[in-house]
mmCIF file of C-alpha atoms in Angstrom:
data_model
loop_
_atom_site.group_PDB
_atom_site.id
_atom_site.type_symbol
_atom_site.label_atom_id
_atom_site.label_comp_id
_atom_site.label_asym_id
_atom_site.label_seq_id
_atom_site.Cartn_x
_atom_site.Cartn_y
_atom_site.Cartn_z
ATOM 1 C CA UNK A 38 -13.382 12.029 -25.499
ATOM 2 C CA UNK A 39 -11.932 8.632 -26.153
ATOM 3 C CA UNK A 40 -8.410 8.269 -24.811
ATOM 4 C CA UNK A 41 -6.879 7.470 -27.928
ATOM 5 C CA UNK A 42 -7.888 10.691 -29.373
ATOM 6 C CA UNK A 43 -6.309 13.085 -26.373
ATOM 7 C CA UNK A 44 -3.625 14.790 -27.198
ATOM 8 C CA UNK A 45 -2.484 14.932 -23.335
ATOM 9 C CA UNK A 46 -1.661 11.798 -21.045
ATOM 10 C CA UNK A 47 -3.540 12.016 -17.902
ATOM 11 C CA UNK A 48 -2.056 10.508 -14.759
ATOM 12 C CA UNK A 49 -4.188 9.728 -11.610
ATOM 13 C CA UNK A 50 -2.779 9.887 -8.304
ATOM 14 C CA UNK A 51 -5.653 8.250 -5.618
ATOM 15 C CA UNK A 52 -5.147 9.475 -2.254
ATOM 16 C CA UNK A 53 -7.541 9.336 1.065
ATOM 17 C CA UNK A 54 -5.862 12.795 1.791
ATOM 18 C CA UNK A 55 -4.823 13.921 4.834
ATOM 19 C CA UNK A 56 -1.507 13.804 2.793
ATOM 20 C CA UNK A 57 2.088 14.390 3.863
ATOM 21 C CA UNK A 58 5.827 14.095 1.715
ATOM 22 C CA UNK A 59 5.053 10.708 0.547
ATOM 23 C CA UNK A 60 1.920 11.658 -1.381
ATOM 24 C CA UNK A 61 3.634 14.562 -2.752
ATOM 25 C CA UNK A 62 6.329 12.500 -4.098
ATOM 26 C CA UNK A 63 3.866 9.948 -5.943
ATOM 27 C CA UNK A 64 2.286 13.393 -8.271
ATOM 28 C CA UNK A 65 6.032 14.725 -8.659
ATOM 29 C CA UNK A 66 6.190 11.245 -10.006
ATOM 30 C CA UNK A 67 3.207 11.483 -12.188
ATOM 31 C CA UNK A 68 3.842 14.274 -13.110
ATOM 32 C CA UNK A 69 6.883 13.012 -14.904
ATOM 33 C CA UNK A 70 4.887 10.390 -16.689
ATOM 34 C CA UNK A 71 1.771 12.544 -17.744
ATOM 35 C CA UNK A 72 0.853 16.007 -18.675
ATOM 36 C CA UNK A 73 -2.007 16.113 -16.783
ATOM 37 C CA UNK A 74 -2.097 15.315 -12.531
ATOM 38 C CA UNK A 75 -5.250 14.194 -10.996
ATOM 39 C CA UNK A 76 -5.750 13.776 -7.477
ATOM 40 C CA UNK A 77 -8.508 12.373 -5.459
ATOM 41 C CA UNK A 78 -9.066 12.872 -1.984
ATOM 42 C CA UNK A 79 -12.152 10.346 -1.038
ATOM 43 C CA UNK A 80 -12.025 8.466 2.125
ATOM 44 C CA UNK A 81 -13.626 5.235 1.502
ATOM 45 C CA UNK A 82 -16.232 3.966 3.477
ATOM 46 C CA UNK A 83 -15.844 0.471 1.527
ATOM 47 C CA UNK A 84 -12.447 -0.254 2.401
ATOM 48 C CA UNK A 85 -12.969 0.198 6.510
ATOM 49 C CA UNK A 86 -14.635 -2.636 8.386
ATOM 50 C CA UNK A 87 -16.460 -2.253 11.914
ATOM 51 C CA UNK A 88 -14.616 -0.839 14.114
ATOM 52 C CA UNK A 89 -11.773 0.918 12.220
ATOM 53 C CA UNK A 90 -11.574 4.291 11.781
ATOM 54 C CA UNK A 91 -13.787 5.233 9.037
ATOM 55 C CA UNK A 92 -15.506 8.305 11.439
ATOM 56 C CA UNK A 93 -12.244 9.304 12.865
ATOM 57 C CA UNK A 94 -9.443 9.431 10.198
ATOM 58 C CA UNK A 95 -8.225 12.796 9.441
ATOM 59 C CA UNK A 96 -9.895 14.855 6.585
ATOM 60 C CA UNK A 97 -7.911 18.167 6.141
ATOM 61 C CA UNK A 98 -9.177 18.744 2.509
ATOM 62 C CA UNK A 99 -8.048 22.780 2.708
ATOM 63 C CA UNK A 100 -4.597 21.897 3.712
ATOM 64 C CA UNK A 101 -4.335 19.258 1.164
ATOM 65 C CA UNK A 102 -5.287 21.268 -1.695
ATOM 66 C CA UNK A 103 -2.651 23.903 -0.198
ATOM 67 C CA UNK A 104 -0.297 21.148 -0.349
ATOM 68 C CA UNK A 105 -0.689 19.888 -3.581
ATOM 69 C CA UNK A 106 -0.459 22.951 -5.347
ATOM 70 C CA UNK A 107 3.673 23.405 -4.298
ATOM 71 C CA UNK A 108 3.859 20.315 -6.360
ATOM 72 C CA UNK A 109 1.726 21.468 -9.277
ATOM 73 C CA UNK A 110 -0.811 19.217 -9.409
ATOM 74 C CA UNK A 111 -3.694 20.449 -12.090
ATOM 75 C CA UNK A 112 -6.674 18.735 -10.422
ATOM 76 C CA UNK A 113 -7.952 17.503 -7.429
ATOM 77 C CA UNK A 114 -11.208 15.285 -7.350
ATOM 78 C CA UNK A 115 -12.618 15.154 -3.822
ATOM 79 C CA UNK A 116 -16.221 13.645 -3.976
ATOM 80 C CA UNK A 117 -18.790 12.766 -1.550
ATOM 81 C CA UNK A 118 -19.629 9.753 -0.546
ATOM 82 C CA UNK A 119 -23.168 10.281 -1.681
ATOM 83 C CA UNK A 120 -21.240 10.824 -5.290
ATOM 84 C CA UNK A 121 -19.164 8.096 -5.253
ATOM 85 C CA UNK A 122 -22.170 5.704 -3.569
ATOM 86 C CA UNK A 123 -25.853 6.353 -4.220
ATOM 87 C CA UNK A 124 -26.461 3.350 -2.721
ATOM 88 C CA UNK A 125 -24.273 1.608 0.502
ATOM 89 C CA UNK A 126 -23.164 -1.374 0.671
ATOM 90 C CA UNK A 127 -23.050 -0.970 -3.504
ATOM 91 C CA UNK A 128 -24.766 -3.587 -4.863
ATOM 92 C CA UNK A 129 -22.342 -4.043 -7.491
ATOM 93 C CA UNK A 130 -18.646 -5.024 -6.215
ATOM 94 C CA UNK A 131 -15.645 -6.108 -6.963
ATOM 95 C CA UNK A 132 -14.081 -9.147 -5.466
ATOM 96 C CA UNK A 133 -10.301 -9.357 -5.353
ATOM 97 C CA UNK A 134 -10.074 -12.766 -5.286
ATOM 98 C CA UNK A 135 -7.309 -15.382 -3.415
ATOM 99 C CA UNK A 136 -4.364 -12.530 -3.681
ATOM 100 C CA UNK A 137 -6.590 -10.433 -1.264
ATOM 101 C CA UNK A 138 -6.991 -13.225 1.081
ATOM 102 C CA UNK A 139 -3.708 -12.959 2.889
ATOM 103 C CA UNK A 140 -1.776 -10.657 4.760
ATOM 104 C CA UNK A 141 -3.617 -7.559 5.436
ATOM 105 C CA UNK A 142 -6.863 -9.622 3.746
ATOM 106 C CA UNK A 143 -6.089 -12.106 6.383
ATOM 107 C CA UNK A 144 -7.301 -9.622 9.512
ATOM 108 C CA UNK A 145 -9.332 -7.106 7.445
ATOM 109 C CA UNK A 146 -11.848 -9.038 5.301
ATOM 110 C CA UNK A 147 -13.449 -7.555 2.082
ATOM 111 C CA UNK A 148 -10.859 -4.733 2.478
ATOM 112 C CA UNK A 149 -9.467 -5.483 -0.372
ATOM 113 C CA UNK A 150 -12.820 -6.051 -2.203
ATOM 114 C CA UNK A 151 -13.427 -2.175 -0.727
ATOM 115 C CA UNK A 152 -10.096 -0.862 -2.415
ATOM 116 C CA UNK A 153 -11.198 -2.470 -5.975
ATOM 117 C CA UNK A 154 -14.506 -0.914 -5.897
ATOM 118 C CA UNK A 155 -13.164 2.607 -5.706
ATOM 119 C CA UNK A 156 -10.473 2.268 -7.546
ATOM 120 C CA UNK A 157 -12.572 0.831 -10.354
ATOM 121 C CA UNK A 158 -14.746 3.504 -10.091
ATOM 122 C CA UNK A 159 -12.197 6.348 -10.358
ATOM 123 C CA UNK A 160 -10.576 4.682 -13.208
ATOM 124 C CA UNK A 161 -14.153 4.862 -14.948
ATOM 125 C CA UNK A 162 -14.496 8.801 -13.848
ATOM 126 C CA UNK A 163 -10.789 10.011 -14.577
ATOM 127 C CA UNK A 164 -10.438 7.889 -17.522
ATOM 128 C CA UNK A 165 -6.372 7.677 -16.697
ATOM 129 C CA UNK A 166 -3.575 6.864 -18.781
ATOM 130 C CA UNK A 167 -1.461 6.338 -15.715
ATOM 131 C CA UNK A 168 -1.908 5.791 -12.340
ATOM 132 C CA UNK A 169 0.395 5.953 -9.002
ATOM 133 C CA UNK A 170 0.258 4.085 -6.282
ATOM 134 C CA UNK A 171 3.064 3.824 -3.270
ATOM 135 C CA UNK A 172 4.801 0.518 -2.522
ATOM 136 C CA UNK A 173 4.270 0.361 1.164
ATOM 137 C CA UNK A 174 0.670 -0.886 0.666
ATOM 138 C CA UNK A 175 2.397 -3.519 -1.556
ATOM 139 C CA UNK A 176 -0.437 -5.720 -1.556
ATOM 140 C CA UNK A 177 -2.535 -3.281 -2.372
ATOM 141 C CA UNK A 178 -0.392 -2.339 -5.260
ATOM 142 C CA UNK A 179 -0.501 -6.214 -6.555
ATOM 143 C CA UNK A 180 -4.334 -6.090 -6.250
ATOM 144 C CA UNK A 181 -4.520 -2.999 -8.419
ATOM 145 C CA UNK A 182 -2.123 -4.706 -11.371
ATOM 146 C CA UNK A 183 -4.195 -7.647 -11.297
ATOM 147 C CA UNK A 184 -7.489 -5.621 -11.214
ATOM 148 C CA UNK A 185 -6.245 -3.851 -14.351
ATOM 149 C CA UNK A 186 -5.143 -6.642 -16.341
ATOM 150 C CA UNK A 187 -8.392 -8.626 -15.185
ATOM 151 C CA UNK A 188 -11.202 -6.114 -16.376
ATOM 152 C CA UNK A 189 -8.937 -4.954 -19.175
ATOM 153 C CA UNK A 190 -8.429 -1.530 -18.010
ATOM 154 C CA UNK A 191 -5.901 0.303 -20.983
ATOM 155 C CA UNK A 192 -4.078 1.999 -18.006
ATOM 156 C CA UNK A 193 -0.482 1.923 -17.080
ATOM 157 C CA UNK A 194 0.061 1.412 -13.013
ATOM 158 C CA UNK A 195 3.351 2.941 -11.414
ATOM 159 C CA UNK A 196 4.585 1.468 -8.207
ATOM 160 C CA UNK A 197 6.628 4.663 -6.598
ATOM 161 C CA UNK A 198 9.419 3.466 -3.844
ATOM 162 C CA UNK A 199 8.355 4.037 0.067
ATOM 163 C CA UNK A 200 9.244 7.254 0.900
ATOM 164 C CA UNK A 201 10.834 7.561 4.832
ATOM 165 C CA UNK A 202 11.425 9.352 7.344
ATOM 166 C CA UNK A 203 15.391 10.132 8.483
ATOM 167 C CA UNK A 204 14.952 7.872 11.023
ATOM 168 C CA UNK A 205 13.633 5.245 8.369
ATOM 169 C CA UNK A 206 9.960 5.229 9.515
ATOM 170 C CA UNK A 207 7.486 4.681 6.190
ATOM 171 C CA UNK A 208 5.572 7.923 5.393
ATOM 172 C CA UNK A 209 1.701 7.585 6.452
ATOM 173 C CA UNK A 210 -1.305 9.368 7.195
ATOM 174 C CA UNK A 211 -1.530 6.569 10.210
ATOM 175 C CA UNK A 212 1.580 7.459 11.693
ATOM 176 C CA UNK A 213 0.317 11.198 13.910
ATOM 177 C CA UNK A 214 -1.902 8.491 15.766
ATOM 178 C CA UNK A 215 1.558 7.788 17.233
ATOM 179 C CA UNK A 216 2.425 9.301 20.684
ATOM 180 C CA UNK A 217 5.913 10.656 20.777
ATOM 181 C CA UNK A 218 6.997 7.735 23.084
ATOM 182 C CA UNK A 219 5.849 5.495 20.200
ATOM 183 C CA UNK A 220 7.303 7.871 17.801
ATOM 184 C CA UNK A 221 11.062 6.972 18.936
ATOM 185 C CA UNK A 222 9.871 3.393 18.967
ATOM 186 C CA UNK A 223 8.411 3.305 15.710
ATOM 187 C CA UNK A 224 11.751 2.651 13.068
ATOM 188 C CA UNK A 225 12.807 -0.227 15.124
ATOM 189 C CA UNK A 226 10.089 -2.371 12.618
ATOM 190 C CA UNK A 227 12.650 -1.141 9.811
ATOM 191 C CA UNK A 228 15.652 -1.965 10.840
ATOM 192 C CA UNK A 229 14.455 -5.437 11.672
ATOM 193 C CA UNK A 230 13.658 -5.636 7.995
ATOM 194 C CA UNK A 231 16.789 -4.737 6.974
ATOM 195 C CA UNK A 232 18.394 -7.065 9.377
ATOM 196 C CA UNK A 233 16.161 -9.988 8.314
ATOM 197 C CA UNK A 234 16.865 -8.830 4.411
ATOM 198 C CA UNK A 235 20.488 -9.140 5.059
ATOM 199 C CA UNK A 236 20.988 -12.101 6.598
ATOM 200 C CA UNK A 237 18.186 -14.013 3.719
ATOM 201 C CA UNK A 238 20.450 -11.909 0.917
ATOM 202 C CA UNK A 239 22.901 -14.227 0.574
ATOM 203 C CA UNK A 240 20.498 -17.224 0.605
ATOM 204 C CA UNK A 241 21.920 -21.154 1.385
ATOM 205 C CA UNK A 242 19.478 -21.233 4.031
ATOM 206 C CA UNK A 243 17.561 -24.114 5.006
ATOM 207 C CA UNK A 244 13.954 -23.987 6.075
ATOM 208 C CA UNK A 245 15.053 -24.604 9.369
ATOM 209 C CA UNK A 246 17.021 -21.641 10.032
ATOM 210 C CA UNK A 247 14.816 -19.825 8.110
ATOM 211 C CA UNK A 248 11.630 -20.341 10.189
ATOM 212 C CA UNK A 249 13.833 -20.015 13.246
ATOM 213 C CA UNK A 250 14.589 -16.174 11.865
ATOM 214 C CA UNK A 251 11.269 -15.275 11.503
ATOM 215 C CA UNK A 252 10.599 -16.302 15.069
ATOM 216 C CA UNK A 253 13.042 -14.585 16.365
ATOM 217 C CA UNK A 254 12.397 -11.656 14.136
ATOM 218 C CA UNK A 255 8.562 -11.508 15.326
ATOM 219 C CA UNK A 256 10.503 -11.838 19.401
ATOM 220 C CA UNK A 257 12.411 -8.964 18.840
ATOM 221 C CA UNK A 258 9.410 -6.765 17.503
ATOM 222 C CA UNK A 259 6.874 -7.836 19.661
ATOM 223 C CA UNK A 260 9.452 -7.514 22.926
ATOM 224 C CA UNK A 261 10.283 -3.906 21.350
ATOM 225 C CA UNK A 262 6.197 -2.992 22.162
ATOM 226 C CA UNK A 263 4.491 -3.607 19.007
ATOM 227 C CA UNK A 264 1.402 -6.324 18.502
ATOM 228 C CA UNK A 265 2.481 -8.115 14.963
ATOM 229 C CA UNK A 266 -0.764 -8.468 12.814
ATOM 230 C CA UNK A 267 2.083 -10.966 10.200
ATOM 231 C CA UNK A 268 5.470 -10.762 9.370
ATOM 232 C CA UNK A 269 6.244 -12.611 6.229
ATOM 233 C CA UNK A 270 8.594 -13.422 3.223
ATOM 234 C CA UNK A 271 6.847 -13.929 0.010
ATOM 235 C CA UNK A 272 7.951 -14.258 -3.570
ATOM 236 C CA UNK A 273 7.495 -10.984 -5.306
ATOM 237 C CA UNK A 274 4.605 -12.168 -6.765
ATOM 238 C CA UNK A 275 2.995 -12.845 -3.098
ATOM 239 C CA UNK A 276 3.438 -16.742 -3.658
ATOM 240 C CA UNK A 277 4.754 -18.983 -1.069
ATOM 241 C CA UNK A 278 8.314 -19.019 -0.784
ATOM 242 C CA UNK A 279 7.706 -22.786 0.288
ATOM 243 C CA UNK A 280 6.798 -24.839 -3.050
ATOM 244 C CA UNK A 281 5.666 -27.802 -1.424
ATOM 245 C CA UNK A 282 5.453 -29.584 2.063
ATOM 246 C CA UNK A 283 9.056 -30.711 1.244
ATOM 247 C CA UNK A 284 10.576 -28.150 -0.706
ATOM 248 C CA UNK A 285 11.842 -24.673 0.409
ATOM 249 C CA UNK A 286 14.200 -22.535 -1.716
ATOM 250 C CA UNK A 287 14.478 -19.004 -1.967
ATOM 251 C CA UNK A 288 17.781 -19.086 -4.612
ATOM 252 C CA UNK A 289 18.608 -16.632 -7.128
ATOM 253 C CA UNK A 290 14.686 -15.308 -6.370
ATOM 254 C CA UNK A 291 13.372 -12.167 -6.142
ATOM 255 C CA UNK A 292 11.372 -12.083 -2.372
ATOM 256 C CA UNK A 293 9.999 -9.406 -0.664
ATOM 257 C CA UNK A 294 9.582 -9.415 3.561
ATOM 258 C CA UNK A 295 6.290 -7.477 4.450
ATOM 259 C CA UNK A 296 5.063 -6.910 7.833
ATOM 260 C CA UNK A 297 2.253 -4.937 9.653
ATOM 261 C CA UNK A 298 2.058 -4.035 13.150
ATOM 262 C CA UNK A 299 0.698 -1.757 15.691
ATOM 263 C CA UNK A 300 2.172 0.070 17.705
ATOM 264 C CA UNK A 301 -0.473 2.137 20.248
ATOM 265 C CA UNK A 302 -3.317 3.256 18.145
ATOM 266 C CA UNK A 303 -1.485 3.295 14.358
ATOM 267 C CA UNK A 304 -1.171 0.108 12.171
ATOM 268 C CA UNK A 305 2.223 0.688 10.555
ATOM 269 C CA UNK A 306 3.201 -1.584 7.211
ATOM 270 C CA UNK A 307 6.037 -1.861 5.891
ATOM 271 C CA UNK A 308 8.147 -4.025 3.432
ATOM 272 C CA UNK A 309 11.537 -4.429 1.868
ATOM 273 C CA UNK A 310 12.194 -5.874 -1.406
ATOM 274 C CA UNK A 311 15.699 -8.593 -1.642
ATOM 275 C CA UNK A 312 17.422 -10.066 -4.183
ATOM 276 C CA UNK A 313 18.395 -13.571 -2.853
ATOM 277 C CA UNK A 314 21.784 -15.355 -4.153
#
Protein backbone atom coordinates (compact mmCIF):
# COMPACT_ATOMS: atom_id res chain seq x y z
CA UNK A 1 0.00 0.00 0.00
CA UNK A 2 1.35 3.38 -0.90
CA UNK A 3 1.97 5.56 2.13
CA UNK A 4 -0.19 8.22 1.16
CA UNK A 5 -3.11 6.00 1.16
CA UNK A 6 -2.58 4.50 4.99
CA UNK A 7 -4.75 5.56 7.23
CA UNK A 8 -2.09 4.89 10.18
CA UNK A 9 1.46 6.63 10.54
CA UNK A 10 4.06 4.09 11.02
CA UNK A 11 7.13 4.95 13.06
CA UNK A 12 10.40 2.87 12.90
CA UNK A 13 12.57 2.56 15.75
CA UNK A 14 16.15 0.67 14.42
CA UNK A 15 17.87 -0.95 17.15
CA UNK A 16 20.92 -3.68 17.20
CA UNK A 17 19.03 -4.97 20.37
CA UNK A 18 20.47 -6.05 23.26
CA UNK A 19 18.40 -2.97 24.44
CA UNK A 20 18.21 -1.25 27.82
CA UNK A 21 16.08 2.27 29.16
CA UNK A 22 17.43 4.30 26.41
CA UNK A 23 15.93 2.22 23.61
CA UNK A 24 12.77 2.04 25.42
CA UNK A 25 12.54 5.68 25.64
CA UNK A 26 13.15 6.26 21.73
CA UNK A 27 9.52 3.81 20.95
CA UNK A 28 7.73 5.68 23.99
CA UNK A 29 8.83 8.47 21.77
CA UNK A 30 7.55 7.04 18.60
CA UNK A 31 5.00 6.03 19.84
CA UNK A 32 3.87 9.56 20.43
CA UNK A 33 4.49 10.48 16.85
CA UNK A 34 2.90 7.35 15.09
CA UNK A 35 0.21 4.85 15.54
CA UNK A 36 2.10 2.15 14.60
CA UNK A 37 5.86 1.09 16.46
CA UNK A 38 8.29 -0.91 14.55
CA UNK A 39 11.32 -2.24 15.90
CA UNK A 40 14.23 -3.96 14.40
CA UNK A 41 16.67 -5.89 16.11
CA UNK A 42 19.51 -6.74 13.28
CA UNK A 43 23.07 -6.59 14.21
CA UNK A 44 24.88 -5.42 11.25
CA UNK A 45 27.65 -7.10 9.90
CA UNK A 46 28.25 -3.93 7.50
CA UNK A 47 28.76 -1.44 10.03
CA UNK A 48 31.72 -3.55 12.09
CA UNK A 49 35.20 -3.56 10.62
CA UNK A 50 37.99 -6.30 11.41
CA UNK A 51 38.46 -6.71 14.55
CA UNK A 52 35.42 -5.20 16.34
CA UNK A 53 32.96 -7.05 17.81
CA UNK A 54 30.67 -8.19 15.20
CA UNK A 55 30.91 -12.17 16.71
CA UNK A 56 30.80 -11.07 20.24
CA UNK A 57 28.18 -8.28 20.83
CA UNK A 58 25.30 -9.31 22.83
CA UNK A 59 22.14 -10.75 21.07
CA UNK A 60 19.39 -11.33 23.76
CA UNK A 61 16.48 -11.28 21.17
CA UNK A 62 13.93 -13.13 23.94
CA UNK A 63 14.63 -10.55 26.50
CA UNK A 64 14.27 -7.80 24.09
CA UNK A 65 11.01 -8.72 22.81
CA UNK A 66 10.05 -9.10 26.69
CA UNK A 67 11.23 -5.69 26.99
CA UNK A 68 9.61 -4.01 24.39
CA UNK A 69 6.32 -5.17 25.01
CA UNK A 70 6.10 -2.99 28.70
CA UNK A 71 6.41 -0.17 26.29
CA UNK A 72 3.85 -1.34 23.75
CA UNK A 73 5.59 -1.61 20.85
CA UNK A 74 3.29 -3.42 17.94
CA UNK A 75 6.16 -4.98 15.95
CA UNK A 76 9.44 -6.13 16.10
CA UNK A 77 11.46 -6.99 12.83
CA UNK A 78 14.49 -9.13 13.68
CA UNK A 79 15.95 -10.59 10.36
CA UNK A 80 18.80 -12.66 9.45
CA UNK A 81 21.59 -11.68 8.01
CA UNK A 82 21.03 -14.05 5.15
CA UNK A 83 17.59 -11.79 4.81
CA UNK A 84 18.94 -8.65 5.03
CA UNK A 85 22.24 -9.79 2.72
CA UNK A 86 22.00 -12.51 0.08
CA UNK A 87 25.12 -11.55 -0.93
CA UNK A 88 28.27 -10.08 1.54
CA UNK A 89 30.05 -7.49 1.04
CA UNK A 90 26.59 -6.19 -0.95
CA UNK A 91 27.48 -5.23 -4.10
CA UNK A 92 25.32 -2.35 -4.02
CA UNK A 93 26.25 0.37 -1.18
CA UNK A 94 25.81 3.38 0.02
CA UNK A 95 28.56 5.85 0.53
CA UNK A 96 28.10 8.55 3.15
CA UNK A 97 30.23 10.84 1.77
CA UNK A 98 32.78 13.74 3.52
CA UNK A 99 30.29 14.05 6.77
CA UNK A 100 31.23 10.33 7.47
CA UNK A 101 34.83 11.00 7.16
CA UNK A 102 35.46 12.45 10.57
CA UNK A 103 35.11 11.65 14.01
CA UNK A 104 34.04 8.18 14.51
CA UNK A 105 34.60 7.86 10.36
CA UNK A 106 38.02 9.03 11.18
CA UNK A 107 39.09 5.52 13.16
CA UNK A 108 36.31 3.26 11.78
CA UNK A 109 36.32 3.51 7.96
CA UNK A 110 33.23 2.61 5.78
CA UNK A 111 31.32 2.46 9.12
CA UNK A 112 29.36 4.90 8.22
CA UNK A 113 28.91 3.60 4.61
CA UNK A 114 27.74 0.21 6.77
CA UNK A 115 25.04 2.26 8.81
CA UNK A 116 23.52 3.78 5.37
CA UNK A 117 23.20 0.49 3.80
CA UNK A 118 20.92 -0.88 6.48
CA UNK A 119 19.25 1.83 7.22
CA UNK A 120 18.37 2.30 3.56
CA UNK A 121 17.30 -0.99 3.41
CA UNK A 122 14.88 -0.94 6.38
CA UNK A 123 13.45 2.24 5.21
CA UNK A 124 12.64 0.28 1.84
CA UNK A 125 11.10 -2.84 4.01
CA UNK A 126 9.13 -0.80 6.78
CA UNK A 127 8.14 1.83 4.46
CA UNK A 128 8.17 4.46 7.67
CA UNK A 129 6.58 7.64 8.14
CA UNK A 130 8.88 8.34 11.04
CA UNK A 131 11.87 7.19 12.29
CA UNK A 132 13.91 7.49 15.79
CA UNK A 133 17.17 7.61 16.29
CA UNK A 134 19.14 8.64 19.77
CA UNK A 135 21.45 11.67 19.87
CA UNK A 136 24.46 10.10 21.41
CA UNK A 137 25.49 8.59 18.03
CA UNK A 138 25.12 12.23 16.84
CA UNK A 139 26.99 11.68 13.82
CA UNK A 140 25.23 8.98 13.03
CA UNK A 141 22.05 10.88 13.42
CA UNK A 142 23.49 13.72 10.85
CA UNK A 143 24.33 10.90 8.38
CA UNK A 144 20.79 9.58 8.50
CA UNK A 145 19.16 13.35 7.81
CA UNK A 146 21.41 13.76 5.03
CA UNK A 147 20.81 10.19 3.70
CA UNK A 148 17.09 11.03 3.70
CA UNK A 149 17.10 14.26 2.11
CA UNK A 150 19.80 12.88 -0.47
CA UNK A 151 17.83 9.77 -1.93
CA UNK A 152 14.57 11.58 -1.31
CA UNK A 153 13.24 9.35 1.26
CA UNK A 154 9.39 10.98 2.28
CA UNK A 155 10.28 10.10 5.95
CA UNK A 156 10.40 12.30 8.95
CA UNK A 157 13.72 11.56 11.29
CA UNK A 158 13.41 12.28 15.17
CA UNK A 159 16.55 12.93 17.09
CA UNK A 160 15.44 11.74 20.87
CA UNK A 161 17.79 13.44 23.77
CA UNK A 162 20.61 10.96 25.40
CA UNK A 163 19.09 9.24 27.96
CA UNK A 164 21.62 8.75 31.34
CA UNK A 165 22.33 7.13 33.94
CA UNK A 166 22.01 8.96 37.71
CA UNK A 167 25.43 9.19 37.72
CA UNK A 168 25.26 10.89 34.15
CA UNK A 169 26.80 7.97 32.17
CA UNK A 170 25.04 7.79 28.39
CA UNK A 171 22.77 4.70 28.11
CA UNK A 172 24.48 1.88 25.80
CA UNK A 173 24.47 -1.58 24.91
CA UNK A 174 28.55 -1.03 25.08
CA UNK A 175 28.58 0.02 28.48
CA UNK A 176 28.18 -4.00 30.52
CA UNK A 177 31.67 -4.47 28.70
CA UNK A 178 32.61 -2.16 31.61
CA UNK A 179 34.16 -3.75 34.78
CA UNK A 180 32.76 -2.24 37.91
CA UNK A 181 36.14 -0.46 38.57
CA UNK A 182 35.53 1.19 35.17
CA UNK A 183 31.97 1.53 35.99
CA UNK A 184 32.72 4.29 38.84
CA UNK A 185 35.18 5.73 36.36
CA UNK A 186 33.01 5.93 33.54
CA UNK A 187 30.80 9.58 34.16
CA UNK A 188 33.96 11.40 34.68
CA UNK A 189 33.86 11.78 30.42
CA UNK A 190 30.50 13.75 31.28
CA UNK A 191 31.26 15.97 33.57
CA UNK A 192 34.26 17.06 31.57
CA UNK A 193 31.72 17.94 28.93
CA UNK A 194 29.82 19.88 31.00
CA UNK A 195 32.82 21.61 32.35
CA UNK A 196 34.21 22.30 28.86
CA UNK A 197 30.39 23.44 27.78
CA UNK A 198 30.43 25.89 30.54
CA UNK A 199 33.35 27.57 30.35
CA UNK A 200 32.84 27.87 25.94
CA UNK A 201 28.99 29.09 27.00
CA UNK A 202 29.73 32.37 27.47
CA UNK A 203 32.04 32.60 24.41
CA UNK A 204 34.82 35.80 24.01
CA UNK A 205 37.32 33.23 23.68
CA UNK A 206 40.20 33.39 21.53
CA UNK A 207 41.58 30.45 19.63
CA UNK A 208 44.28 30.44 21.89
CA UNK A 209 42.60 29.68 25.00
CA UNK A 210 40.40 27.69 23.25
CA UNK A 211 42.87 25.09 21.89
CA UNK A 212 44.61 25.31 25.24
CA UNK A 213 41.04 23.89 26.81
CA UNK A 214 40.80 21.16 24.69
CA UNK A 215 44.28 20.09 25.67
CA UNK A 216 43.77 20.22 28.88
CA UNK A 217 40.37 18.71 28.58
CA UNK A 218 41.87 15.56 26.59
CA UNK A 219 44.84 15.66 30.00
CA UNK A 220 42.29 15.35 32.37
CA UNK A 221 40.44 12.37 30.55
CA UNK A 222 43.21 10.54 29.44
CA UNK A 223 45.04 10.95 33.16
CA UNK A 224 41.45 9.79 34.56
CA UNK A 225 42.23 6.12 32.55
CA UNK A 226 40.51 6.45 29.36
CA UNK A 227 42.36 6.23 25.66
CA UNK A 228 40.57 9.36 23.68
CA UNK A 229 39.73 8.11 20.07
CA UNK A 230 38.77 12.58 19.51
CA UNK A 231 37.41 15.07 21.54
CA UNK A 232 36.02 17.89 19.54
CA UNK A 233 33.80 21.08 19.20
CA UNK A 234 31.97 21.34 16.00
CA UNK A 235 29.25 23.57 14.69
CA UNK A 236 25.97 21.80 14.95
CA UNK A 237 26.11 21.08 11.58
CA UNK A 238 29.62 19.10 12.11
CA UNK A 239 31.52 22.08 10.32
CA UNK A 240 34.66 23.48 11.61
CA UNK A 241 34.26 25.85 14.25
CA UNK A 242 37.53 27.44 12.66
CA UNK A 243 36.41 29.30 9.27
CA UNK A 244 39.69 29.83 7.98
CA UNK A 245 43.50 29.58 8.89
CA UNK A 246 42.93 33.06 10.46
CA UNK A 247 39.58 33.17 11.67
CA UNK A 248 38.05 31.44 14.77
CA UNK A 249 34.68 32.46 16.27
CA UNK A 250 32.25 30.50 17.96
CA UNK A 251 29.69 33.76 18.82
CA UNK A 252 26.10 33.66 19.18
CA UNK A 253 26.56 29.86 17.44
CA UNK A 254 25.02 26.88 18.09
CA UNK A 255 28.20 24.12 18.75
CA UNK A 256 28.09 20.88 19.95
CA UNK A 257 31.40 19.10 21.93
CA UNK A 258 31.47 15.29 20.99
CA UNK A 259 33.92 12.89 22.21
CA UNK A 260 34.59 9.07 22.12
CA UNK A 261 36.73 7.12 24.29
CA UNK A 262 37.51 3.84 25.76
CA UNK A 263 37.65 2.99 28.73
CA UNK A 264 38.78 -1.04 29.19
CA UNK A 265 36.99 -2.96 26.57
CA UNK A 266 33.74 -0.39 25.84
CA UNK A 267 33.99 2.62 23.40
CA UNK A 268 31.79 5.16 25.19
CA UNK A 269 30.47 8.46 23.02
CA UNK A 270 29.13 11.05 24.18
CA UNK A 271 28.22 14.74 23.34
CA UNK A 272 26.67 17.88 24.69
CA UNK A 273 24.94 20.41 22.72
CA UNK A 274 25.82 24.63 23.81
CA UNK A 275 24.49 27.64 22.97
CA UNK A 276 27.51 30.06 22.75
CA UNK A 277 27.01 33.99 23.61
Amino acid sequence: MDKQDRQQRIALVPTMGNLHQGHLELVKIAKQHADIVVVSIFVNPTQFGVGEDFDSYPRTLDEDVAKLATVGADYVFAPSVDAMYPVLPPPTTVLAGAISSQLCGQSRPGHFDGVGIVVSKLFNIVQPDVAIFGQKDYQQLAIIKQLVRDLSYSIEIIGAPIIRADDGLALSSRNQYLTESERQVAPILHRELQDLAKQLKGGGISQQAFESLLKDKRTRISDAGFTIDYLEVKTEALGSVVSDSTTFNIENKNIVILVAAWLGRARLLDNQLVVVG
